[in-house]
Coordinates of C-alpha atoms in Angstrom, one line a residue:
M206 CA -55.8 -14.4 -31.7
K207 CA -52.8 -16.7 -31.8
R208 CA -49.6 -15.5 -30.2
D209 CA -47.7 -15.9 -33.5
A210 CA -50.1 -13.4 -35.2
V211 CA -48.8 -10.6 -33.0
L212 CA -45.1 -11.3 -32.9
T213 CA -42.4 -10.8 -35.4
E214 CA -40.5 -13.8 -36.7
R215 CA -37.6 -12.9 -34.4
Q216 CA -39.9 -12.7 -31.4
Q217 CA -41.5 -16.0 -32.3
K218 CA -38.0 -17.6 -32.4
W219 CA -37.1 -16.1 -29.0
F220 CA -40.3 -17.5 -27.4
A221 CA -39.7 -20.9 -28.9
T222 CA -36.1 -20.9 -27.5
V223 CA -37.3 -19.9 -24.1
E224 CA -39.9 -22.6 -24.1
A225 CA -37.5 -25.3 -25.5
N226 CA -34.8 -24.4 -23.0
F227 CA -36.9 -23.8 -20.0
E228 CA -35.9 -26.8 -18.0
K229 CA -32.2 -26.4 -18.9
A230 CA -32.3 -22.8 -17.9
T231 CA -34.2 -23.2 -14.7
G232 CA -33.1 -26.6 -13.6
R233 CA -36.6 -28.0 -13.4
P234 CA -39.6 -28.6 -15.6
V235 CA -42.5 -26.1 -15.4
A236 CA -44.7 -28.6 -13.5
V237 CA -42.2 -28.8 -10.7
W238 CA -42.0 -25.0 -10.5
V239 CA -45.7 -24.8 -10.3
E240 CA -45.5 -27.1 -7.2
I241 CA -42.7 -25.0 -5.7
L242 CA -44.8 -21.9 -6.3
K243 CA -47.5 -23.4 -4.0
G244 CA -45.1 -22.9 -1.1
C245 CA -44.8 -19.2 -1.8
P246 CA -46.2 -17.0 1.0
E247 CA -47.3 -14.4 -1.5
T248 CA -50.6 -14.4 -3.3
R249 CA -50.3 -11.6 -5.9
P250 CA -48.6 -12.5 -9.2
K251 CA -46.1 -9.7 -9.1
A252 CA -45.1 -10.6 -5.5
Q253 CA -44.9 -14.2 -6.5
A254 CA -42.5 -13.4 -9.4
A255 CA -40.4 -11.4 -7.0
W256 CA -40.3 -14.3 -4.6
L257 CA -39.3 -16.7 -7.4
K258 CA -36.4 -14.4 -8.2
A259 CA -35.3 -13.7 -4.6
T260 CA -35.7 -17.3 -3.5
H261 CA -34.8 -19.3 -6.6
G262 CA -33.0 -16.9 -9.0
I263 CA -35.8 -17.1 -11.6
G264 CA -35.8 -14.2 -14.0
A265 CA -38.9 -12.3 -15.1
N266 CA -39.6 -14.2 -18.4
H267 CA -39.3 -17.7 -16.7
A268 CA -41.4 -16.5 -13.7
A269 CA -44.1 -15.3 -16.1
H270 CA -44.1 -18.7 -17.8
I271 CA -44.4 -20.4 -14.4
L272 CA -47.2 -18.1 -13.2
N273 CA -49.2 -18.6 -16.4
A274 CA -48.9 -22.4 -16.0
A275 CA -49.9 -22.1 -12.3
R276 CA -52.9 -19.9 -13.0
P277 CA -54.2 -20.8 -16.4
E278 CA -57.7 -19.5 -15.5
E279 CA -56.3 -16.1 -14.6
A280 CA -53.7 -15.8 -17.3
M281 CA -54.6 -13.2 -19.8
G282 CA -51.8 -14.1 -22.0
W283 CA -50.6 -13.4 -25.5
D284 CA -53.3 -15.6 -27.0
D285 CA -56.0 -13.3 -25.8
A286 CA -54.9 -9.9 -27.3
E287 CA -58.5 -8.6 -27.3
A288 CA -58.9 -9.1 -23.6
L289 CA -55.5 -7.6 -22.9
R290 CA -56.4 -4.6 -25.0
A291 CA -59.9 -4.1 -23.5
A292 CA -58.5 -4.3 -20.0
L293 CA -55.6 -1.9 -20.7
W294 CA -57.4 0.7 -22.9
A295 CA -60.7 0.8 -21.0
E296 CA -60.7 4.6 -20.8
P297 CA -62.4 5.9 -24.0
R298 CA -60.1 8.9 -24.5
S299 CA -56.9 6.9 -24.1
L300 CA -58.4 4.3 -26.5
A301 CA -59.0 7.0 -29.1
I302 CA -55.3 7.9 -28.8
L303 CA -54.3 4.3 -29.4
E304 CA -56.6 4.1 -32.4
A305 CA -55.0 7.3 -33.8
I306 CA -51.5 5.7 -33.4
E307 CA -52.8 2.6 -35.1
R308 CA -53.9 4.7 -38.1
A309 CA -50.4 6.1 -38.3
A310 CA -49.0 2.6 -38.0
A311 CA -51.2 1.5 -40.9
G312 CA -49.2 3.8 -43.2
V313 CA -45.9 2.1 -42.5
D314 CA -45.0 -1.1 -44.3
G315 CA -44.3 -4.3 -42.3
V316 CA -45.5 -3.1 -38.9
I317 CA -46.8 -5.7 -36.5
S318 CA -48.8 -4.6 -33.5
G319 CA -48.8 -6.8 -30.4
Q320 CA -50.8 -6.3 -27.3
R321 CA -49.1 -6.8 -23.9
K322 CA -50.5 -6.6 -20.5
G323 CA -49.1 -3.1 -19.8
Y324 CA -48.7 -1.6 -23.3
T325 CA -49.3 -2.0 -27.0
A326 CA -46.1 -2.7 -29.0
F327 CA -45.2 -2.0 -32.6
S328 CA -42.4 -4.0 -34.2
R329 CA -40.8 -4.8 -37.5
A330 CA -37.7 -6.9 -37.0
V331 CA -37.6 -5.5 -33.4
Q332 CA -39.8 -3.4 -31.3
F333 CA -39.5 0.3 -32.3
A334 CA -42.5 1.8 -30.6
A335 CA -44.9 1.2 -27.7
T336 CA -47.7 3.1 -26.0
R337 CA -49.5 2.8 -22.8
P338 CA -52.4 4.8 -21.3
L339 CA -51.9 7.4 -18.7
K340 CA -54.3 8.8 -16.1
G341 CA -56.7 11.4 -17.3
G342 CA -57.3 10.0 -20.8
K343 CA -53.8 10.5 -22.0
A344 CA -51.1 8.1 -23.4
L345 CA -47.4 7.8 -23.4
L346 CA -45.7 6.9 -26.7
G347 CA -42.2 5.5 -26.6
L348 CA -40.1 5.5 -29.8
K349 CA -36.7 4.1 -30.9
L350 CA -35.4 7.5 -31.7
E351 CA -33.0 10.1 -30.2
P352 CA -35.0 12.7 -28.3
S353 CA -33.3 15.4 -30.4
A354 CA -35.3 14.1 -33.4
S355 CA -38.1 16.5 -32.5
P356 CA -38.9 19.2 -29.9
R357 CA -42.0 17.1 -28.9
L358 CA -39.8 14.3 -27.7
S359 CA -38.3 13.9 -24.3
E360 CA -35.7 11.5 -23.0
A361 CA -37.2 8.3 -21.5
V362 CA -36.1 8.7 -17.9
R363 CA -38.6 6.4 -16.3
R364 CA -38.0 2.7 -16.7
E365 CA -40.9 1.3 -18.7
S366 CA -41.8 -2.4 -19.1
W367 CA -41.3 -2.1 -22.9
S368 CA -38.0 -2.3 -24.7
E369 CA -35.1 -0.3 -23.3
R370 CA -34.4 0.6 -27.0
L371 CA -37.3 3.1 -26.9
T372 CA -35.2 6.1 -25.7
A373 CA -37.6 8.9 -26.6
V374 CA -41.1 9.5 -25.3
V375 CA -44.0 11.9 -26.0
E376 CA -47.1 12.3 -23.8
L377 CA -50.2 12.6 -26.0
D378 CA -53.2 14.4 -24.4
G379 CA -55.8 13.3 -27.0
P380 CA -56.3 11.7 -30.4
G381 CA -55.6 15.1 -32.1
A382 CA -52.1 15.1 -30.7
V383 CA -51.3 12.2 -33.1
N384 CA -50.7 14.5 -36.0
D385 CA -48.5 14.5 -39.0
E386 CA -45.4 15.1 -36.8
I387 CA -46.1 12.1 -34.7
A388 CA -46.8 10.0 -37.8
R389 CA -43.4 11.2 -39.2
L390 CA -41.6 10.3 -36.0
F391 CA -43.4 6.9 -35.9
A392 CA -42.3 6.1 -39.4
A393 CA -38.7 7.2 -38.6
A394 CA -38.7 5.0 -35.6
A395 CA -40.0 2.1 -37.7
K396 CA -36.8 2.4 -39.9
N397 CA -34.9 1.6 -36.7
G398 CA -37.0 -1.5 -36.1

Protein backbone atom coordinates (compact mmCIF):
# COMPACT_ATOMS: atom_id res chain seq x y z
CA MET A 1 0.00 0.00 0.00
CA LYS A 2 1.39 3.37 -0.94
CA ARG A 3 2.05 5.85 1.86
CA ASP A 4 -0.24 8.47 0.29
CA ALA A 5 -3.19 6.06 0.50
CA VAL A 6 -3.07 6.11 4.30
CA LEU A 7 -2.35 9.79 4.89
CA THR A 8 -4.56 12.83 4.80
CA GLU A 9 -3.70 15.59 2.33
CA ARG A 10 -2.27 17.63 5.20
CA GLN A 11 -0.08 14.72 6.32
CA GLN A 12 1.11 14.16 2.74
CA LYS A 13 2.15 17.82 2.52
CA TRP A 14 3.96 17.58 5.86
CA PHE A 15 5.98 14.53 4.76
CA ALA A 16 6.80 16.18 1.44
CA THR A 17 8.05 19.25 3.31
CA VAL A 18 10.19 17.16 5.67
CA GLU A 19 11.73 15.31 2.74
CA ALA A 20 12.24 18.44 0.62
CA ASN A 21 13.86 20.37 3.49
CA PHE A 22 15.82 17.49 5.02
CA GLU A 23 19.29 18.73 4.11
CA LYS A 24 18.49 22.32 5.03
CA ALA A 25 17.04 21.28 8.40
CA THR A 26 19.83 18.85 9.33
CA GLY A 27 22.79 20.43 7.57
CA ARG A 28 23.62 17.30 5.57
CA PRO A 29 22.03 15.02 2.97
CA VAL A 30 20.58 11.69 4.08
CA ALA A 31 23.50 9.71 2.58
CA VAL A 32 25.98 11.61 4.77
CA TRP A 33 23.87 10.93 7.87
CA VAL A 34 23.82 7.23 6.99
CA GLU A 35 27.64 7.30 6.97
CA ILE A 36 27.69 9.16 10.31
CA LEU A 37 25.30 6.58 11.76
CA LYS A 38 27.88 3.85 11.00
CA GLY A 39 29.98 5.40 13.78
CA CYS A 40 27.21 5.03 16.33
CA PRO A 41 28.11 2.69 19.21
CA GLU A 42 24.47 1.61 19.49
CA THR A 43 22.89 -1.19 17.44
CA ARG A 44 19.18 -0.93 18.25
CA PRO A 45 17.20 1.61 16.20
CA LYS A 46 15.68 3.35 19.22
CA ALA A 47 19.09 3.73 20.83
CA GLN A 48 20.54 4.95 17.53
CA ALA A 49 17.82 7.60 17.27
CA ALA A 50 18.62 8.70 20.83
CA TRP A 51 22.33 8.85 19.90
CA LEU A 52 21.55 11.00 16.83
CA LYS A 53 19.62 13.38 19.06
CA ALA A 54 22.18 13.51 21.88
CA THR A 55 25.23 13.71 19.64
CA HIS A 56 23.95 15.68 16.66
CA GLY A 57 20.68 17.31 17.73
CA ILE A 58 18.62 15.29 15.24
CA GLY A 59 14.91 15.15 16.08
CA ALA A 60 12.74 12.05 15.99
CA ASN A 61 11.29 12.55 12.49
CA HIS A 62 14.66 13.18 10.86
CA ALA A 63 16.23 10.31 12.82
CA ALA A 64 13.52 7.96 11.56
CA HIS A 65 14.24 9.10 8.01
CA ILE A 66 17.96 8.41 8.49
CA LEU A 67 17.35 5.00 10.09
CA ASN A 68 15.01 3.95 7.28
CA ALA A 69 17.66 4.92 4.72
CA ALA A 70 20.38 3.11 6.69
CA ARG A 71 18.36 -0.08 7.13
CA PRO A 72 16.07 -0.39 4.11
CA GLU A 73 15.88 -4.16 4.48
CA GLU A 74 14.64 -3.81 8.08
CA ALA A 75 12.45 -0.75 7.60
CA MET A 76 8.84 -1.72 7.97
CA GLY A 77 7.71 1.65 6.80
CA TRP A 78 4.57 3.45 5.79
CA ASP A 79 4.59 1.70 2.44
CA ASP A 80 3.99 -1.68 4.08
CA ALA A 81 0.88 -1.06 6.15
CA GLU A 82 -0.14 -4.73 6.06
CA ALA A 83 3.15 -5.86 7.61
CA LEU A 84 2.96 -3.13 10.26
CA ARG A 85 -0.62 -4.15 11.09
CA ALA A 86 0.20 -7.86 11.26
CA ALA A 87 3.17 -7.25 13.55
CA LEU A 88 1.31 -4.89 15.89
CA TRP A 89 -2.06 -6.66 16.03
CA ALA A 90 -0.77 -10.26 16.23
CA GLU A 91 -2.91 -11.16 19.27
CA PRO A 92 -6.33 -12.31 17.94
CA ARG A 93 -8.47 -10.70 20.67
CA SER A 94 -6.75 -7.33 20.25
CA LEU A 95 -7.15 -7.63 16.47
CA ALA A 96 -10.88 -8.24 16.97
CA ILE A 97 -11.07 -4.98 18.94
CA LEU A 98 -9.29 -3.12 16.13
CA GLU A 99 -11.72 -4.59 13.60
CA ALA A 100 -14.67 -3.46 15.74
CA ILE A 101 -13.21 0.07 15.86
CA GLU A 102 -12.75 -0.03 12.08
CA ARG A 103 -16.43 -0.94 11.68
CA ALA A 104 -17.32 2.12 13.78
CA ALA A 105 -14.97 4.21 11.62
CA ALA A 106 -16.69 3.01 8.46
CA GLY A 107 -19.84 4.81 9.61
CA VAL A 108 -18.08 8.19 9.70
CA ASP A 109 -17.53 10.14 6.46
CA GLY A 110 -14.03 11.05 5.37
CA VAL A 111 -12.06 8.88 7.81
CA ILE A 112 -8.62 7.72 6.74
CA SER A 113 -7.03 4.90 8.69
CA GLY A 114 -3.26 4.78 8.72
CA GLN A 115 -1.09 2.07 10.20
CA ARG A 116 1.96 3.12 12.19
CA LYS A 117 4.53 0.91 13.88
CA GLY A 118 3.05 1.36 17.36
CA TYR A 119 -0.60 2.22 16.72
CA THR A 120 -3.39 2.54 14.17
CA ALA A 121 -4.37 6.15 13.47
CA PHE A 122 -7.68 7.61 12.32
CA SER A 123 -7.69 11.03 10.66
CA ARG A 124 -9.76 13.46 8.68
CA ALA A 125 -7.93 16.79 8.34
CA VAL A 126 -5.86 15.81 11.40
CA GLN A 127 -5.58 12.75 13.57
CA PHE A 128 -8.59 12.47 15.90
CA ALA A 129 -8.25 8.90 17.17
CA ALA A 130 -5.67 6.15 17.54
CA THR A 131 -5.59 2.71 19.07
CA ARG A 132 -2.88 0.31 20.15
CA PRO A 133 -3.00 -3.19 21.60
CA LEU A 134 -2.49 -3.81 25.29
CA LYS A 135 -1.34 -7.00 27.00
CA GLY A 136 -4.00 -9.57 27.67
CA GLY A 137 -5.91 -9.07 24.43
CA LYS A 138 -7.06 -5.55 25.20
CA ALA A 139 -6.65 -2.23 23.39
CA LEU A 140 -6.34 1.43 24.29
CA LEU A 141 -8.33 3.93 22.24
CA GLY A 142 -7.27 7.57 22.30
CA LEU A 143 -9.72 10.26 21.17
CA LYS A 144 -9.57 13.98 20.48
CA LEU A 145 -12.22 14.70 23.11
CA GLU A 146 -12.46 16.08 26.59
CA PRO A 147 -12.54 13.19 29.09
CA SER A 148 -15.77 14.67 30.50
CA ALA A 149 -17.56 13.68 27.25
CA SER A 150 -18.33 10.26 28.75
CA PRO A 151 -17.90 8.40 32.04
CA ARG A 152 -16.07 5.70 30.05
CA LEU A 153 -13.26 8.12 29.18
CA SER A 154 -10.20 8.91 31.26
CA GLU A 155 -7.65 11.65 30.87
CA ALA A 156 -4.64 10.58 28.83
CA VAL A 157 -1.92 10.77 31.47
CA ARG A 158 0.67 8.49 29.84
CA ARG A 159 2.61 10.01 26.97
CA GLU A 160 1.66 8.00 23.88
CA SER A 161 3.47 7.97 20.56
CA TRP A 162 0.34 9.23 18.82
CA SER A 163 -0.84 12.84 18.61
CA GLU A 164 -0.84 14.86 21.82
CA ARG A 165 -4.29 16.14 20.73
CA LEU A 166 -5.79 12.81 21.82
CA THR A 167 -6.55 13.85 25.38
CA ALA A 168 -9.08 11.15 26.33
CA VAL A 169 -8.55 7.39 26.45
CA VAL A 170 -10.62 4.30 27.05
CA GLU A 171 -9.36 0.78 27.64
CA LEU A 172 -11.31 -1.80 25.67
CA ASP A 173 -11.31 -5.37 26.99
CA GLY A 174 -12.86 -7.04 23.97
CA PRO A 175 -14.64 -6.37 20.69
CA GLY A 176 -17.98 -6.14 22.53
CA ALA A 177 -16.67 -3.09 24.38
CA VAL A 178 -16.81 -1.20 21.06
CA ASN A 179 -20.52 -0.52 21.45
CA ASP A 180 -22.87 2.29 20.42
CA GLU A 181 -21.35 4.61 23.05
CA ILE A 182 -17.83 4.11 21.66
CA ALA A 183 -19.14 4.60 18.10
CA ARG A 184 -20.79 7.87 19.24
CA LEU A 185 -17.57 9.06 20.90
CA PHE A 186 -15.54 8.09 17.83
CA ALA A 187 -17.89 10.13 15.60
CA ALA A 188 -17.71 13.09 18.00
CA ALA A 189 -13.91 12.97 17.96
CA ALA A 190 -13.99 12.82 14.14
CA LYS A 191 -15.74 16.18 14.13
CA ASN A 192 -12.64 17.51 15.90
CA GLY A 193 -10.40 16.08 13.18
